[in-house]
PDB file of C-alpha atoms in Angstrom:
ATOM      1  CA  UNK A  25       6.754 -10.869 -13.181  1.00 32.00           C
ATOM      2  CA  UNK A  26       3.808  -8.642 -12.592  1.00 35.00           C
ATOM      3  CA  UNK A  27       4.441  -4.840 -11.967  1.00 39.00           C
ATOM      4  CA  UNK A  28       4.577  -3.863  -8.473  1.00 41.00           C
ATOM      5  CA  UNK A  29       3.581  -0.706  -6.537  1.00 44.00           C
ATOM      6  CA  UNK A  30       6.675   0.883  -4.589  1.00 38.00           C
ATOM      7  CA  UNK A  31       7.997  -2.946  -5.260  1.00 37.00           C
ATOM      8  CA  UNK A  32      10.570  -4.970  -7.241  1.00 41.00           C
ATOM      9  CA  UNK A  33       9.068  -4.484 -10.911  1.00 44.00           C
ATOM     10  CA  UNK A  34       7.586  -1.648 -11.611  1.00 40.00           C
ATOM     11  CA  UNK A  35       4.602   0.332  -9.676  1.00 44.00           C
ATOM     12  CA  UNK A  36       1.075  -0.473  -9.249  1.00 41.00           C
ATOM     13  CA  UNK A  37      -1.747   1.518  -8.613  1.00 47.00           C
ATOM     14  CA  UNK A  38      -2.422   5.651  -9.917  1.00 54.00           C
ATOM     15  CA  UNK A  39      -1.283   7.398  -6.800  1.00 57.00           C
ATOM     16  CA  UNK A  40      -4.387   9.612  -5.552  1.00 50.00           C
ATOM     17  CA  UNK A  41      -3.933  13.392  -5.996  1.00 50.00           C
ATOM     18  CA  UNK A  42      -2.285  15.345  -3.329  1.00 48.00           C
ATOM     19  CA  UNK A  43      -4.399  18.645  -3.354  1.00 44.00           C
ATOM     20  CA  UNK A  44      -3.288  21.655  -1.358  1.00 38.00           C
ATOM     21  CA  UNK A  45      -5.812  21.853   1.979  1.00 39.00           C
ATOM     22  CA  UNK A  46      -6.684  18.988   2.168  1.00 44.00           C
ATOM     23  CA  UNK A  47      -6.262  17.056   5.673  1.00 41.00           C
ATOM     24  CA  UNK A  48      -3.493  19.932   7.290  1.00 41.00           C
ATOM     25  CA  UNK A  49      -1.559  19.135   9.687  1.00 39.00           C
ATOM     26  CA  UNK A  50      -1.924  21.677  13.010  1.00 35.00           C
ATOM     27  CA  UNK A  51       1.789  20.991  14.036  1.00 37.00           C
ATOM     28  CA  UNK A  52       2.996  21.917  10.094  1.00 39.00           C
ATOM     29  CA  UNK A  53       2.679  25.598   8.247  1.00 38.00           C
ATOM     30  CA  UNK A  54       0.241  25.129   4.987  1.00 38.00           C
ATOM     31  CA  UNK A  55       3.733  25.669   3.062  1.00 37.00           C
ATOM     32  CA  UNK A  56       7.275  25.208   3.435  1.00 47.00           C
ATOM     33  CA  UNK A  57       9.381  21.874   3.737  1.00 87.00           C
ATOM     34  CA  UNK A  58       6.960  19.366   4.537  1.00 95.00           C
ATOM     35  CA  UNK A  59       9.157  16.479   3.333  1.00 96.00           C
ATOM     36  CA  UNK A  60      12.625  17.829   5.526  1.00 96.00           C
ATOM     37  CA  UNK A  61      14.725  18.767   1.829  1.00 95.00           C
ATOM     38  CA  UNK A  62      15.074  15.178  -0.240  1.00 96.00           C
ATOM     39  CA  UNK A  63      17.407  16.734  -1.860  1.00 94.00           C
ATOM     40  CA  UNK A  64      20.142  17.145   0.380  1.00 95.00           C
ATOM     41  CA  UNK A  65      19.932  13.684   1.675  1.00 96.00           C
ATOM     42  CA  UNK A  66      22.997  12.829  -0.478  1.00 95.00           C
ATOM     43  CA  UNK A  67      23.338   8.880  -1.917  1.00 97.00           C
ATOM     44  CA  UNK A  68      23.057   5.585  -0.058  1.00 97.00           C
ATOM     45  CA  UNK A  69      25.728   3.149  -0.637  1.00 97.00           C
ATOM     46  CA  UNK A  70      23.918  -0.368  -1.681  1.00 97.00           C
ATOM     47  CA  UNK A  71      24.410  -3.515  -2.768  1.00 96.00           C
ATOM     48  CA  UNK A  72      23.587  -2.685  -6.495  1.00 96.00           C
ATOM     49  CA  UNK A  73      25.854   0.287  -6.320  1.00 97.00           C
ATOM     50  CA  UNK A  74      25.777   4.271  -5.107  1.00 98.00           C
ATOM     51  CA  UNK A  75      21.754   5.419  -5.123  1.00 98.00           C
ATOM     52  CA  UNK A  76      21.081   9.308  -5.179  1.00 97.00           C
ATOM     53  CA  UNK A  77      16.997  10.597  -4.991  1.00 97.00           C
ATOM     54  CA  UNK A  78      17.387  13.577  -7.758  1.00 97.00           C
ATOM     55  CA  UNK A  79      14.144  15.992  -7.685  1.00 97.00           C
ATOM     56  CA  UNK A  80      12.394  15.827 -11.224  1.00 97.00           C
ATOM     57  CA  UNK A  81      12.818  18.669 -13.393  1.00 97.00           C
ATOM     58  CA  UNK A  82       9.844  18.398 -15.871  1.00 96.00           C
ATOM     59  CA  UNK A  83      11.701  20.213 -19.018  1.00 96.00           C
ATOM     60  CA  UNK A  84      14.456  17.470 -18.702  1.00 97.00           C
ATOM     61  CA  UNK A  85      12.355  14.761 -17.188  1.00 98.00           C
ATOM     62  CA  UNK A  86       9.513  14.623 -18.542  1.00 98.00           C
ATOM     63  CA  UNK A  87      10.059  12.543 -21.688  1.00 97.00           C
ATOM     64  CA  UNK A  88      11.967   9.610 -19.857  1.00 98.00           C
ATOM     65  CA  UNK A  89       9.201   9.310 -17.013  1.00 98.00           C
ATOM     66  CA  UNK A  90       6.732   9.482 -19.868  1.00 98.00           C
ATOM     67  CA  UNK A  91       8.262   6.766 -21.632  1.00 97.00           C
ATOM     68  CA  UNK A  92       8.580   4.057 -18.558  1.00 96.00           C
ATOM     69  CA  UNK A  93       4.782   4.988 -17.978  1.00 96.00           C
ATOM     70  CA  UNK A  94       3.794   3.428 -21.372  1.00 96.00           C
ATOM     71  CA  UNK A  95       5.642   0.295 -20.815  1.00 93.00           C
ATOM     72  CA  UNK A  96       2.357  -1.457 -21.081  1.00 91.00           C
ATOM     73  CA  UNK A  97       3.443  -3.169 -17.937  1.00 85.00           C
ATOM     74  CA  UNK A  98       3.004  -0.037 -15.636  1.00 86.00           C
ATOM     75  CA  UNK A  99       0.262   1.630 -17.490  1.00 88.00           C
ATOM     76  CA  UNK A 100      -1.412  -1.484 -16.457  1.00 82.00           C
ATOM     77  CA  UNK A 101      -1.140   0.084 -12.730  1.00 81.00           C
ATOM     78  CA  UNK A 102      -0.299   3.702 -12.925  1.00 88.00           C
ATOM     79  CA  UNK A 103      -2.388   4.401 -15.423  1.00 89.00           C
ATOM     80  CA  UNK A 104      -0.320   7.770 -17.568  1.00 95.00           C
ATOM     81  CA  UNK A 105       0.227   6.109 -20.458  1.00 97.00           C
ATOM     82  CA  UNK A 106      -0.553   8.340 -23.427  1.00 97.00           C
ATOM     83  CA  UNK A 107       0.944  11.614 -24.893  1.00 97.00           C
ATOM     84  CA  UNK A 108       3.654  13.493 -22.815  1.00 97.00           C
ATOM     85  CA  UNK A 109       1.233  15.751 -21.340  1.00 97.00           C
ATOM     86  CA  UNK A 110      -0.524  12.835 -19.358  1.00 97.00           C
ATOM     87  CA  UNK A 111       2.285  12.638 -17.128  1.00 98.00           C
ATOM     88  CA  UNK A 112       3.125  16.107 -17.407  1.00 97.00           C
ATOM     89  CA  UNK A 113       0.277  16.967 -15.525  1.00 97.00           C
ATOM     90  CA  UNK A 114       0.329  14.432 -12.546  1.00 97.00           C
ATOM     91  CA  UNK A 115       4.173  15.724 -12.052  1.00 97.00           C
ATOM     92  CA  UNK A 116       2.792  19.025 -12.389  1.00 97.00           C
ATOM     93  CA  UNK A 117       0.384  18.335  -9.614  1.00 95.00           C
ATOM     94  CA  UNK A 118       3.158  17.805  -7.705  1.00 95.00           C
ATOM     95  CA  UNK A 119       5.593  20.290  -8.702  1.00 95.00           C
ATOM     96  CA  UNK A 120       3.527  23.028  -8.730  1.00 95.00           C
ATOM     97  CA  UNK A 121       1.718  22.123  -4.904  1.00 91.00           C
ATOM     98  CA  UNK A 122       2.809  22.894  -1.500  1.00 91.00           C
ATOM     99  CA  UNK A 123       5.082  20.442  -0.681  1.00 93.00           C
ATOM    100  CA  UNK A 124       3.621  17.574   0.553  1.00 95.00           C
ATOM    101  CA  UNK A 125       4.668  15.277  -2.350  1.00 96.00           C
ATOM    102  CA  UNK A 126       7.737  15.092  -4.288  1.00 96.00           C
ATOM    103  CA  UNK A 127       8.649  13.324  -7.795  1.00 97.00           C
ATOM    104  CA  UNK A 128      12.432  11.957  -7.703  1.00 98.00           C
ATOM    105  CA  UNK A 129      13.699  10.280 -10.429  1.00 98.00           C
ATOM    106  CA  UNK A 130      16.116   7.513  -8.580  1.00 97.00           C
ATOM    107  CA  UNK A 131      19.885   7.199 -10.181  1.00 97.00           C
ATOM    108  CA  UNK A 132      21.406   3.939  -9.487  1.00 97.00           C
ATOM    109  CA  UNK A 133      25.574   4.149 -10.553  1.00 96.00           C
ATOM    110  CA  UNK A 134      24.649   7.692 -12.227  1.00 96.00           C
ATOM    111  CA  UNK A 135      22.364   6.187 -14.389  1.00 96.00           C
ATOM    112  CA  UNK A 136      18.381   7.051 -14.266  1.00 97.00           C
ATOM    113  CA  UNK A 137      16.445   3.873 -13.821  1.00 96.00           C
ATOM    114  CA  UNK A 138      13.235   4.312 -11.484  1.00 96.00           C
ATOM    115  CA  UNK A 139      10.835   7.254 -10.692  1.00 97.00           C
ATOM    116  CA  UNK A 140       9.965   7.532  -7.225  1.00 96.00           C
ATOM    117  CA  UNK A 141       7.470  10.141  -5.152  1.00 96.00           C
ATOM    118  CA  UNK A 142       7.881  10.957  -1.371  1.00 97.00           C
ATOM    119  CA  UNK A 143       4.851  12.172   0.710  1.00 97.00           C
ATOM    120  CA  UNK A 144       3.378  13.016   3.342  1.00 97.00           C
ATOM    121  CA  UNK A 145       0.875  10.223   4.407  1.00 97.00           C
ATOM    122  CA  UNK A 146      -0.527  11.821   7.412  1.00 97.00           C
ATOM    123  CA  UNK A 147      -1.668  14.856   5.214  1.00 96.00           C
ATOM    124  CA  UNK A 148      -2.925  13.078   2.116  1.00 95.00           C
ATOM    125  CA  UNK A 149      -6.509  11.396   1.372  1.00 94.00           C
ATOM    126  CA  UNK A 150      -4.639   8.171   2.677  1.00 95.00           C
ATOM    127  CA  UNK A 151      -5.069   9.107   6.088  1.00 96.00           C
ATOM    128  CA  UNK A 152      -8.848   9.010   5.820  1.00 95.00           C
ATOM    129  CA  UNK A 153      -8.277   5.365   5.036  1.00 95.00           C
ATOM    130  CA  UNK A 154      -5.803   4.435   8.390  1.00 95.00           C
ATOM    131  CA  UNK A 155      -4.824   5.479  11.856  1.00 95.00           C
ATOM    132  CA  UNK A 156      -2.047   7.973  10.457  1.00 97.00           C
ATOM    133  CA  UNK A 157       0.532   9.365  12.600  1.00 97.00           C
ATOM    134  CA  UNK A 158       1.779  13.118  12.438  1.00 97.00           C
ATOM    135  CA  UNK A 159       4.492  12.679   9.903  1.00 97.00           C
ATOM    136  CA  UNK A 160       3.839   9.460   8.248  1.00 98.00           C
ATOM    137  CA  UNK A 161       5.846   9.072   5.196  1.00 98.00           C
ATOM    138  CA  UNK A 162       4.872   7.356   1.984  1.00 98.00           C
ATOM    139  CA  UNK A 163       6.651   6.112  -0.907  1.00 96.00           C
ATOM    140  CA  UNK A 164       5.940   5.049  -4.650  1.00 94.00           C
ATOM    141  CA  UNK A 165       8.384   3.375  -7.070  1.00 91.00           C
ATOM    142  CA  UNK A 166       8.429   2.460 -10.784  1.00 90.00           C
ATOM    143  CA  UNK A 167      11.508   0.620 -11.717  1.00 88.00           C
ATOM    144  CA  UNK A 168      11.766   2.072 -15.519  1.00 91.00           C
ATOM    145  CA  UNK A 169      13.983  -0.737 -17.462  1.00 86.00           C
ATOM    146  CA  UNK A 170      12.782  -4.509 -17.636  1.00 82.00           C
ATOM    147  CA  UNK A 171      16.335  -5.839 -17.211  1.00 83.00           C
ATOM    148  CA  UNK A 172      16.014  -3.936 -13.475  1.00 86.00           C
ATOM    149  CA  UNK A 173      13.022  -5.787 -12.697  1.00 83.00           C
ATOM    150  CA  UNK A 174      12.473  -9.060 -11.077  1.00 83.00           C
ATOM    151  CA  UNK A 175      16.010  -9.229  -9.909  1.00 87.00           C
ATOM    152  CA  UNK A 176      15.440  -7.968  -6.374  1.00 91.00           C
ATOM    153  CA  UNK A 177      16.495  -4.263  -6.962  1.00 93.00           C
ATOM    154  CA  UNK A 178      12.989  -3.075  -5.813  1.00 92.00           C
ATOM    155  CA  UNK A 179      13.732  -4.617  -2.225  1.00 96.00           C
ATOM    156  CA  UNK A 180      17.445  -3.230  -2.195  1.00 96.00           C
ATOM    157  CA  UNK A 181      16.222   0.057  -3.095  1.00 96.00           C
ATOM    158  CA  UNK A 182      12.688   0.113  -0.937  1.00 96.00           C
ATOM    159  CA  UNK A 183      15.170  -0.356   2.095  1.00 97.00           C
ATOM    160  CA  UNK A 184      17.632   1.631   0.893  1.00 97.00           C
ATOM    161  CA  UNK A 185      15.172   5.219   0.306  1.00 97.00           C
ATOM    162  CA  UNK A 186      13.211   4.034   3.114  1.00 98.00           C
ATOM    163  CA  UNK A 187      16.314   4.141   5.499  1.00 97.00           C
ATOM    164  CA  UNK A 188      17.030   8.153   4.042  1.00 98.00           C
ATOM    165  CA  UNK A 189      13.901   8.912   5.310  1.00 98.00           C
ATOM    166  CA  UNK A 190      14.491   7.582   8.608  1.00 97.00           C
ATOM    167  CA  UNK A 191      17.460   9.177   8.845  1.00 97.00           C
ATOM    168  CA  UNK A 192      16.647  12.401   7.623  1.00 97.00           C
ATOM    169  CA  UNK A 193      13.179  13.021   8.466  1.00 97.00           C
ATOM    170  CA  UNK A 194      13.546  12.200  12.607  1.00 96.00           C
ATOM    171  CA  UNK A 195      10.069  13.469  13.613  1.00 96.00           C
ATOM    172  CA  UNK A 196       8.662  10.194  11.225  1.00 97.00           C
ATOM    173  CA  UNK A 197       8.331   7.240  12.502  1.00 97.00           C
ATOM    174  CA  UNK A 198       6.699   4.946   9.969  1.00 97.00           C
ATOM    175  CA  UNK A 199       7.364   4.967   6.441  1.00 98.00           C
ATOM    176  CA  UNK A 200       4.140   3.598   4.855  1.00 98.00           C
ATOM    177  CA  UNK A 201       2.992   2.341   1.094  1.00 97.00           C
ATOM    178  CA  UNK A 202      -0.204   0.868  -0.570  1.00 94.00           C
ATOM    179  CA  UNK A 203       0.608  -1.648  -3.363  1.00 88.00           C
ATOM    180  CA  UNK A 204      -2.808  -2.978  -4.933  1.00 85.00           C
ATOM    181  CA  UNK A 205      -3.459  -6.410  -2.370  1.00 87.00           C
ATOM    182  CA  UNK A 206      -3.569  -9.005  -5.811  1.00 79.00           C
ATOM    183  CA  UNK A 207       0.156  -7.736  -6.343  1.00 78.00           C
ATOM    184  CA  UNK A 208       1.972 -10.832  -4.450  1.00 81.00           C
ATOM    185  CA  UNK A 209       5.533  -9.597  -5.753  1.00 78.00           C
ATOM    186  CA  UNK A 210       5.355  -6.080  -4.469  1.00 79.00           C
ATOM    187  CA  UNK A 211       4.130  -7.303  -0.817  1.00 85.00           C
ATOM    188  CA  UNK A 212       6.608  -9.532  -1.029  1.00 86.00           C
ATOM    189  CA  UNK A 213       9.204  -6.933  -1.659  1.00 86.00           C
ATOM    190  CA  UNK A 214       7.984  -4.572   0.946  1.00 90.00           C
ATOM    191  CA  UNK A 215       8.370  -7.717   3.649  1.00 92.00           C
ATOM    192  CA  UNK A 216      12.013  -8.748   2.343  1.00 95.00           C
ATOM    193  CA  UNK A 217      13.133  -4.823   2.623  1.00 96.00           C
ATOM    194  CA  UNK A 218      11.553  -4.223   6.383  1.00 95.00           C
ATOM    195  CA  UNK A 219       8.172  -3.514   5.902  1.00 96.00           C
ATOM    196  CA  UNK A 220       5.319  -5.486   7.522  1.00 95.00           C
ATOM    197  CA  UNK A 221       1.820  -6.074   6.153  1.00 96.00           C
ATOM    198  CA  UNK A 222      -0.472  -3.487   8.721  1.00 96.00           C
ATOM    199  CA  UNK A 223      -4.011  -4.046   7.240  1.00 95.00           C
ATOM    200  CA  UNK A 224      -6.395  -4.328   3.796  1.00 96.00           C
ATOM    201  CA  UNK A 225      -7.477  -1.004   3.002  1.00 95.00           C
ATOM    202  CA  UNK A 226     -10.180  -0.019   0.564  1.00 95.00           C
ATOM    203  CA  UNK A 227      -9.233   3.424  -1.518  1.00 94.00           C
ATOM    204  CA  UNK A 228     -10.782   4.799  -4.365  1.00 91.00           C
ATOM    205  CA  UNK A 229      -8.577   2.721  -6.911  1.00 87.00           C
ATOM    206  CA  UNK A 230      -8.125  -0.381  -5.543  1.00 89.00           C
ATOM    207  CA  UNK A 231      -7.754  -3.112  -2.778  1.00 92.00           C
ATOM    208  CA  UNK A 232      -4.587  -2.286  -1.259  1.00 95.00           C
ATOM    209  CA  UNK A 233      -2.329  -3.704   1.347  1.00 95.00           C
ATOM    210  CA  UNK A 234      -1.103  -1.115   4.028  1.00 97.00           C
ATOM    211  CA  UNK A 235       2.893  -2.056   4.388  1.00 97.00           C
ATOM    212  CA  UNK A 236       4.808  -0.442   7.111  1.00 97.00           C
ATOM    213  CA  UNK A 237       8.542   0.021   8.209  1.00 97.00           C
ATOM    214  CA  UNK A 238       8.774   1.812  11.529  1.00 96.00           C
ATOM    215  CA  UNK A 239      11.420   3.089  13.180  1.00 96.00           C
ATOM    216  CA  UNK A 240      11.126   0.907  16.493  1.00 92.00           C
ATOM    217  CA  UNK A 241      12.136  -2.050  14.961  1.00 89.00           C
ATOM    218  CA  UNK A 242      13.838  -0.905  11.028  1.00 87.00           C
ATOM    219  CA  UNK A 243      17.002  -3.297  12.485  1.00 78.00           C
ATOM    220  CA  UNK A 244      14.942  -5.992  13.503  1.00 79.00           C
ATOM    221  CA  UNK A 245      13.467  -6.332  10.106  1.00 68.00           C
TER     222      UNK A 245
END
């Protein structure tokens, strides 16, 4: 199957950049906990077994997430592959900013398999491209191993983080993504896990298709 953006396979699409001062939010202090502490969320309990978001630590990190991004079948979407310090300076990005986006590496049974990042939608170049909310959260997923891919773990596990969020972040009320639009699988994961397709969006990248799980109705879905 093709790799997927926040989706079953593997991630689609090089996130944008998520540079300090750019589109503040008046209700939120330029620094601090923007994303409510990921790590203390503690595991979810799925069907494919105990799932814990563990914050990347680059000097441990780095050369697994490194590897999965030059499986030729995400470089083809996130577009890191190369030597280590590629992706050791998008995480650094990251690492090193104010908050508003997180790297997670995602450990399913206490074993690594996916990289993950958490952020803040409503304060990221995003938000020029749709009517964001104040605390809009957005997710991307790579799902590292092929045996984990096209099996319907990147549905199990888009619900499953998307529910933490819900449930730990309360002032959000959407949790939002932007797979690339020509990526069937990944909008179809996004629908099967609670999201619903919001609108076509044009970013710098790509095409993408706006997916959306809101709070309202995240047991009707």
């Amino acid at each position: 199957m093709p790799p997927t953006d926040a989706g079953t396979d593997t991630g689609a699409g090089r996130p944008a950049p998520h540079p300090a001062g750019d589109g503040e939010d008046p209700l939120d202090p330029p620094a601090g906990d923007l994303l409510d502490t990921p790590a203390d969320w503690g595991p979810a309990t799925t069907s494919a077994g105990v799932f814990r978001l563990v914050p990347v630590r680059a000097e441990r990190d780095l050369g697994l997430i490194s590897r999965w991004m030059n499986d030729p079948a995400v470089a083809a979407f996130w577009e890191l592959a190369g030597a280590e310090a590629v992706t050791a300076a998008h995480l650094r990005t990251q690492l090193d900013g104010d908050g508003r986006s997180a790297p997670f590496l995602g450990v399913l049974g206490g074993v690594p398999m996916s990289y993950w990042e958490l952020y803040r939608a409503d304060l990221d170049p995003l938000a020029r491209h749709y009517p964001a909310r104040p605390h809009d959260t957005g997710i991307h997923l790579l799902l590292g191993g092929g045996a984990d891919r096209g099996r319907g773990l990147g549905t199990t596990l888009l619900r499953a983080v998307s529910d933490l969020v819900l449930d730990h972040r309360p002032r959000c009320g959407r949790v939002v993504a932007e797979p690339d639009l020509r990526n069937t699988p990944s909008v179809a994961a996004f629908l099967s896990a609670g999201f619903r397709f919001s609108a076509e969006v044009d970013l710098p990248d790509k095409r993408a298709a706006l997916m959306v799980r809101e709070r309202t109705f995240r047991d009707l879905l």
